[in-house]
Short mmCIF file of N, CA and C in Angstrom, two decimals:
data_model
loop_
_atom_site.label_atom_id
_atom_site.label_comp_id
_atom_site.label_asym_id
_atom_site.label_seq_id
_atom_site.Cartn_x
_atom_site.Cartn_y
_atom_site.Cartn_z
N MET A 1 -15.00 29.97 46.69
CA MET A 1 -14.34 29.82 45.42
C MET A 1 -12.84 29.65 45.68
N PRO A 2 -12.20 28.65 45.04
CA PRO A 2 -10.78 28.42 45.32
C PRO A 2 -9.90 29.52 44.75
N ASP A 3 -8.82 29.75 45.45
CA ASP A 3 -7.87 30.77 45.02
C ASP A 3 -6.81 30.11 44.14
N HIS A 4 -6.69 30.56 42.89
CA HIS A 4 -5.74 29.99 41.95
C HIS A 4 -4.54 30.90 41.75
N SER A 5 -4.27 31.76 42.73
CA SER A 5 -3.17 32.70 42.57
C SER A 5 -1.81 32.01 42.63
N ASP A 6 -1.76 30.80 43.24
CA ASP A 6 -0.49 30.11 43.32
C ASP A 6 -0.15 29.37 42.03
N HIS A 7 -1.11 29.25 41.09
CA HIS A 7 -0.85 28.60 39.81
C HIS A 7 -0.20 29.60 38.86
N PRO A 8 0.81 29.15 38.13
CA PRO A 8 1.46 30.07 37.19
C PRO A 8 0.51 30.42 36.04
N ASP A 9 0.71 31.61 35.52
CA ASP A 9 -0.07 32.06 34.37
C ASP A 9 0.30 31.20 33.17
N ARG A 10 -0.69 30.65 32.50
CA ARG A 10 -0.41 29.75 31.37
C ARG A 10 0.26 30.48 30.21
N SER A 11 0.03 31.75 30.05
CA SER A 11 0.65 32.47 28.94
C SER A 11 2.16 32.60 29.13
N ASN A 12 2.67 32.38 30.37
CA ASN A 12 4.10 32.42 30.60
C ASN A 12 4.76 31.07 30.38
N HIS A 13 3.95 30.04 30.16
CA HIS A 13 4.49 28.70 29.92
C HIS A 13 5.14 28.68 28.54
N PRO A 14 6.32 28.06 28.39
CA PRO A 14 7.03 28.08 27.11
C PRO A 14 6.28 27.38 25.97
N ASP A 15 5.35 26.47 26.30
CA ASP A 15 4.61 25.77 25.24
C ASP A 15 3.34 26.52 24.82
N HIS A 16 3.01 27.58 25.48
CA HIS A 16 1.81 28.33 25.14
C HIS A 16 2.05 29.17 23.90
N PRO A 17 1.08 29.20 22.94
CA PRO A 17 1.30 29.94 21.69
C PRO A 17 1.54 31.43 21.86
N ASP A 18 1.06 32.03 22.96
CA ASP A 18 1.26 33.47 23.16
C ASP A 18 2.57 33.77 23.88
N HIS A 19 3.37 32.73 24.11
CA HIS A 19 4.64 32.93 24.79
C HIS A 19 5.55 33.78 23.90
N PRO A 20 6.27 34.74 24.48
CA PRO A 20 7.09 35.63 23.67
C PRO A 20 8.19 34.92 22.89
N GLY A 21 8.53 33.67 23.22
CA GLY A 21 9.59 32.94 22.53
C GLY A 21 9.16 32.43 21.16
N TYR A 22 7.87 32.45 20.84
CA TYR A 22 7.37 31.96 19.56
C TYR A 22 7.20 33.11 18.58
N SER A 23 7.73 32.94 17.41
CA SER A 23 7.52 33.94 16.37
C SER A 23 6.42 33.45 15.44
N GLU A 24 5.95 34.34 14.64
CA GLU A 24 4.91 33.98 13.65
C GLU A 24 5.45 32.92 12.69
N ARG A 25 6.72 33.00 12.37
CA ARG A 25 7.34 32.03 11.47
C ARG A 25 7.34 30.64 12.11
N ASP A 26 7.61 30.56 13.43
CA ASP A 26 7.60 29.27 14.13
C ASP A 26 6.22 28.64 14.11
N VAL A 27 5.23 29.45 14.37
CA VAL A 27 3.85 28.96 14.37
C VAL A 27 3.46 28.49 12.97
N GLN A 28 3.79 29.27 11.95
CA GLN A 28 3.46 28.91 10.57
C GLN A 28 4.18 27.63 10.15
N ARG A 29 5.42 27.47 10.57
CA ARG A 29 6.19 26.25 10.24
C ARG A 29 5.54 25.04 10.89
N GLU A 30 5.11 25.19 12.14
CA GLU A 30 4.45 24.10 12.85
C GLU A 30 3.13 23.72 12.18
N VAL A 31 2.36 24.71 11.76
CA VAL A 31 1.09 24.45 11.07
C VAL A 31 1.34 23.73 9.76
N THR A 32 2.33 24.17 9.00
CA THR A 32 2.66 23.53 7.73
C THR A 32 3.10 22.08 7.95
N GLU A 33 3.88 21.85 8.98
CA GLU A 33 4.35 20.49 9.28
C GLU A 33 3.17 19.58 9.65
N LEU A 34 2.23 20.09 10.46
CA LEU A 34 1.06 19.30 10.83
C LEU A 34 0.15 19.03 9.64
N GLU A 35 0.01 20.00 8.73
CA GLU A 35 -0.80 19.78 7.53
C GLU A 35 -0.18 18.70 6.66
N GLY A 36 1.14 18.68 6.56
CA GLY A 36 1.83 17.65 5.79
C GLY A 36 1.61 16.27 6.38
N LYS A 37 1.68 16.16 7.70
CA LYS A 37 1.42 14.88 8.36
C LYS A 37 -0.02 14.44 8.15
N SER A 38 -0.95 15.39 8.18
CA SER A 38 -2.36 15.07 7.97
C SER A 38 -2.60 14.55 6.56
N GLU A 39 -1.97 15.17 5.57
CA GLU A 39 -2.11 14.70 4.19
C GLU A 39 -1.56 13.29 4.03
N THR A 40 -0.43 13.03 4.65
CA THR A 40 0.17 11.70 4.58
C THR A 40 -0.75 10.66 5.22
N ALA A 41 -1.33 11.00 6.35
CA ALA A 41 -2.25 10.07 7.02
C ALA A 41 -3.50 9.84 6.19
N ALA A 42 -3.99 10.88 5.53
CA ALA A 42 -5.18 10.73 4.69
C ALA A 42 -4.90 9.79 3.52
N ARG A 43 -3.71 9.91 2.92
CA ARG A 43 -3.36 9.01 1.82
C ARG A 43 -3.14 7.59 2.32
N LEU A 44 -2.55 7.46 3.49
CA LEU A 44 -2.26 6.15 4.03
C LEU A 44 -3.55 5.39 4.36
N PHE A 45 -4.53 6.08 4.89
CA PHE A 45 -5.77 5.44 5.31
C PHE A 45 -6.90 5.66 4.31
N ASP A 46 -6.55 5.80 3.04
CA ASP A 46 -7.56 5.91 2.00
C ASP A 46 -8.39 4.63 2.00
N ILE A 47 -9.71 4.77 2.01
CA ILE A 47 -10.60 3.61 2.14
C ILE A 47 -10.42 2.63 0.99
N ARG A 48 -10.00 3.13 -0.19
CA ARG A 48 -9.79 2.23 -1.32
C ARG A 48 -8.63 1.28 -1.05
N ARG A 49 -7.62 1.75 -0.36
CA ARG A 49 -6.48 0.89 -0.01
C ARG A 49 -6.91 -0.21 0.95
N ILE A 50 -7.71 0.15 1.94
CA ILE A 50 -8.15 -0.82 2.94
C ILE A 50 -9.08 -1.85 2.31
N ILE A 51 -10.09 -1.40 1.56
CA ILE A 51 -11.02 -2.32 0.92
C ILE A 51 -10.30 -3.20 -0.10
N GLY A 52 -9.48 -2.60 -0.94
CA GLY A 52 -8.76 -3.37 -1.94
C GLY A 52 -7.84 -4.40 -1.32
N GLY A 53 -7.12 -4.01 -0.30
CA GLY A 53 -6.21 -4.94 0.36
C GLY A 53 -6.93 -6.11 0.99
N LEU A 54 -8.03 -5.83 1.67
CA LEU A 54 -8.79 -6.91 2.29
C LEU A 54 -9.39 -7.85 1.26
N PHE A 55 -9.94 -7.31 0.17
CA PHE A 55 -10.53 -8.16 -0.86
C PHE A 55 -9.46 -9.01 -1.54
N VAL A 56 -8.27 -8.46 -1.75
CA VAL A 56 -7.19 -9.25 -2.36
C VAL A 56 -6.78 -10.39 -1.41
N ILE A 57 -6.61 -10.10 -0.15
CA ILE A 57 -6.21 -11.13 0.82
C ILE A 57 -7.26 -12.23 0.90
N TYR A 58 -8.53 -11.83 1.10
CA TYR A 58 -9.58 -12.84 1.21
C TYR A 58 -9.80 -13.55 -0.12
N GLY A 59 -9.63 -12.83 -1.23
CA GLY A 59 -9.78 -13.46 -2.55
C GLY A 59 -8.75 -14.54 -2.77
N VAL A 60 -7.51 -14.29 -2.37
CA VAL A 60 -6.46 -15.30 -2.51
C VAL A 60 -6.80 -16.52 -1.65
N ILE A 61 -7.22 -16.29 -0.41
CA ILE A 61 -7.55 -17.40 0.49
C ILE A 61 -8.69 -18.24 -0.07
N VAL A 62 -9.77 -17.59 -0.50
CA VAL A 62 -10.94 -18.33 -0.99
C VAL A 62 -10.63 -19.01 -2.32
N THR A 63 -9.80 -18.40 -3.15
CA THR A 63 -9.40 -19.05 -4.41
C THR A 63 -8.59 -20.31 -4.13
N ILE A 64 -7.69 -20.24 -3.18
CA ILE A 64 -6.90 -21.43 -2.82
C ILE A 64 -7.82 -22.54 -2.29
N VAL A 65 -8.80 -22.16 -1.47
CA VAL A 65 -9.76 -23.14 -0.97
C VAL A 65 -10.54 -23.74 -2.15
N GLY A 66 -10.92 -22.91 -3.11
CA GLY A 66 -11.65 -23.39 -4.28
C GLY A 66 -10.82 -24.33 -5.13
N LEU A 67 -9.53 -24.08 -5.22
CA LEU A 67 -8.66 -24.96 -6.00
C LEU A 67 -8.45 -26.31 -5.32
N THR A 68 -8.58 -26.33 -4.01
CA THR A 68 -8.34 -27.57 -3.26
C THR A 68 -9.64 -28.26 -2.84
N ASP A 69 -10.79 -27.75 -3.27
CA ASP A 69 -12.08 -28.37 -2.90
C ASP A 69 -12.16 -29.79 -3.44
N ASP A 70 -12.79 -30.66 -2.69
CA ASP A 70 -13.00 -32.03 -3.16
C ASP A 70 -14.34 -32.12 -3.89
N ASP A 71 -14.62 -33.27 -4.45
CA ASP A 71 -15.84 -33.45 -5.23
C ASP A 71 -17.09 -33.31 -4.38
N ALA A 72 -17.02 -33.66 -3.10
CA ALA A 72 -18.19 -33.55 -2.23
C ALA A 72 -18.61 -32.09 -2.06
N ALA A 73 -17.63 -31.20 -1.91
CA ALA A 73 -17.96 -29.78 -1.76
C ALA A 73 -18.54 -29.22 -3.05
N ILE A 74 -18.03 -29.64 -4.18
CA ILE A 74 -18.55 -29.16 -5.47
C ILE A 74 -19.94 -29.73 -5.72
N ASP A 75 -20.17 -30.99 -5.39
CA ASP A 75 -21.50 -31.59 -5.54
C ASP A 75 -22.51 -30.90 -4.62
N LYS A 76 -22.07 -30.50 -3.46
CA LYS A 76 -22.95 -29.81 -2.51
C LYS A 76 -23.45 -28.48 -3.10
N ALA A 77 -22.63 -27.86 -3.96
CA ALA A 77 -23.02 -26.59 -4.61
C ALA A 77 -23.58 -26.85 -6.01
N GLU A 78 -24.12 -28.04 -6.22
CA GLU A 78 -24.77 -28.44 -7.48
C GLU A 78 -23.82 -28.32 -8.67
N GLY A 79 -22.58 -28.76 -8.48
CA GLY A 79 -21.62 -28.83 -9.56
C GLY A 79 -20.84 -27.56 -9.84
N VAL A 80 -21.06 -26.52 -9.06
CA VAL A 80 -20.35 -25.26 -9.27
C VAL A 80 -19.28 -25.13 -8.19
N ASN A 81 -18.08 -24.83 -8.61
CA ASN A 81 -17.00 -24.61 -7.65
C ASN A 81 -17.14 -23.17 -7.12
N ILE A 82 -18.06 -23.01 -6.19
CA ILE A 82 -18.44 -21.68 -5.70
C ILE A 82 -17.27 -20.97 -5.03
N ASN A 83 -16.42 -21.69 -4.32
CA ASN A 83 -15.27 -21.05 -3.67
C ASN A 83 -14.30 -20.47 -4.69
N LEU A 84 -14.08 -21.22 -5.77
CA LEU A 84 -13.17 -20.74 -6.80
C LEU A 84 -13.70 -19.47 -7.46
N TRP A 85 -14.96 -19.50 -7.86
CA TRP A 85 -15.53 -18.34 -8.54
C TRP A 85 -15.68 -17.13 -7.62
N THR A 86 -16.05 -17.37 -6.38
CA THR A 86 -16.16 -16.27 -5.42
C THR A 86 -14.78 -15.68 -5.13
N GLY A 87 -13.79 -16.54 -4.96
CA GLY A 87 -12.42 -16.08 -4.69
C GLY A 87 -11.88 -15.25 -5.84
N LEU A 88 -12.11 -15.72 -7.08
CA LEU A 88 -11.65 -14.95 -8.24
C LEU A 88 -12.37 -13.60 -8.33
N GLY A 89 -13.66 -13.60 -8.03
CA GLY A 89 -14.42 -12.34 -8.04
C GLY A 89 -13.89 -11.36 -6.99
N MET A 90 -13.62 -11.87 -5.80
CA MET A 90 -13.08 -11.01 -4.74
C MET A 90 -11.70 -10.50 -5.11
N LEU A 91 -10.90 -11.36 -5.71
CA LEU A 91 -9.56 -10.97 -6.13
C LEU A 91 -9.62 -9.86 -7.19
N LEU A 92 -10.50 -10.01 -8.16
CA LEU A 92 -10.66 -8.98 -9.19
C LEU A 92 -11.16 -7.66 -8.60
N LEU A 93 -12.12 -7.74 -7.69
CA LEU A 93 -12.64 -6.52 -7.07
C LEU A 93 -11.55 -5.81 -6.26
N GLY A 94 -10.75 -6.57 -5.52
CA GLY A 94 -9.65 -5.98 -4.75
C GLY A 94 -8.62 -5.33 -5.66
N LEU A 95 -8.28 -6.01 -6.76
CA LEU A 95 -7.33 -5.43 -7.71
C LEU A 95 -7.90 -4.18 -8.37
N PHE A 96 -9.21 -4.16 -8.61
CA PHE A 96 -9.86 -2.95 -9.15
C PHE A 96 -9.68 -1.77 -8.21
N PHE A 97 -9.93 -1.99 -6.92
CA PHE A 97 -9.79 -0.89 -5.94
C PHE A 97 -8.34 -0.41 -5.86
N LEU A 98 -7.38 -1.32 -5.89
CA LEU A 98 -5.98 -0.92 -5.81
C LEU A 98 -5.54 -0.21 -7.09
N ALA A 99 -6.04 -0.66 -8.25
CA ALA A 99 -5.72 0.03 -9.50
C ALA A 99 -6.33 1.43 -9.51
N TRP A 100 -7.55 1.55 -9.01
CA TRP A 100 -8.23 2.85 -8.92
C TRP A 100 -7.41 3.79 -8.04
N LEU A 101 -6.90 3.28 -6.94
CA LEU A 101 -6.07 4.10 -6.05
C LEU A 101 -4.80 4.55 -6.75
N LYS A 102 -4.20 3.65 -7.53
CA LYS A 102 -2.95 3.97 -8.22
C LYS A 102 -3.19 4.98 -9.35
N LEU A 103 -4.29 4.81 -10.10
CA LEU A 103 -4.56 5.68 -11.25
C LEU A 103 -5.12 7.04 -10.85
N ARG A 104 -5.86 7.11 -9.76
CA ARG A 104 -6.45 8.37 -9.31
C ARG A 104 -6.16 8.58 -7.83
N PRO A 105 -4.92 8.94 -7.49
CA PRO A 105 -4.57 9.13 -6.07
C PRO A 105 -5.33 10.30 -5.47
N THR A 106 -5.32 10.34 -4.15
CA THR A 106 -5.97 11.41 -3.43
C THR A 106 -5.30 12.72 -3.76
N ALA A 107 -6.09 13.71 -4.15
CA ALA A 107 -5.54 15.02 -4.53
C ALA A 107 -5.12 15.77 -3.27
N PRO A 108 -3.97 16.43 -3.29
CA PRO A 108 -3.58 17.22 -2.12
C PRO A 108 -4.49 18.45 -2.01
N PRO A 109 -4.67 18.94 -0.81
CA PRO A 109 -5.53 20.13 -0.65
C PRO A 109 -4.88 21.34 -1.32
N PRO A 110 -5.70 22.28 -1.74
CA PRO A 110 -5.14 23.49 -2.38
C PRO A 110 -4.31 24.29 -1.39
N PRO A 111 -3.27 24.96 -1.89
CA PRO A 111 -2.44 25.76 -0.98
C PRO A 111 -3.23 26.92 -0.39
N PRO A 112 -2.88 27.34 0.82
CA PRO A 112 -3.64 28.42 1.48
C PRO A 112 -3.43 29.75 0.78
#
């Protein structure tokens, strides 16, 4: 079995939580700061923002394609400008998700 006596005790390391240089207030402040960052990340990566943003982007692209379609493409879809209608539908769905995010934001967690 290897001898680890030459390795310093981890509890004496200044970054270790049991180090005498840390007070309870320091630890609590660090925990509060990390919880705040976590809440911000949760709001930033809300799935409604991602889905809504992607649908708006793709909806704009497909709508533009639908507006510039020639008669051959419309005849191919039996007279329906499918790109235009699909693009508008995607655009509306994306705007719905973004409005939902704006009207009902993510609730912050209850205080400890």
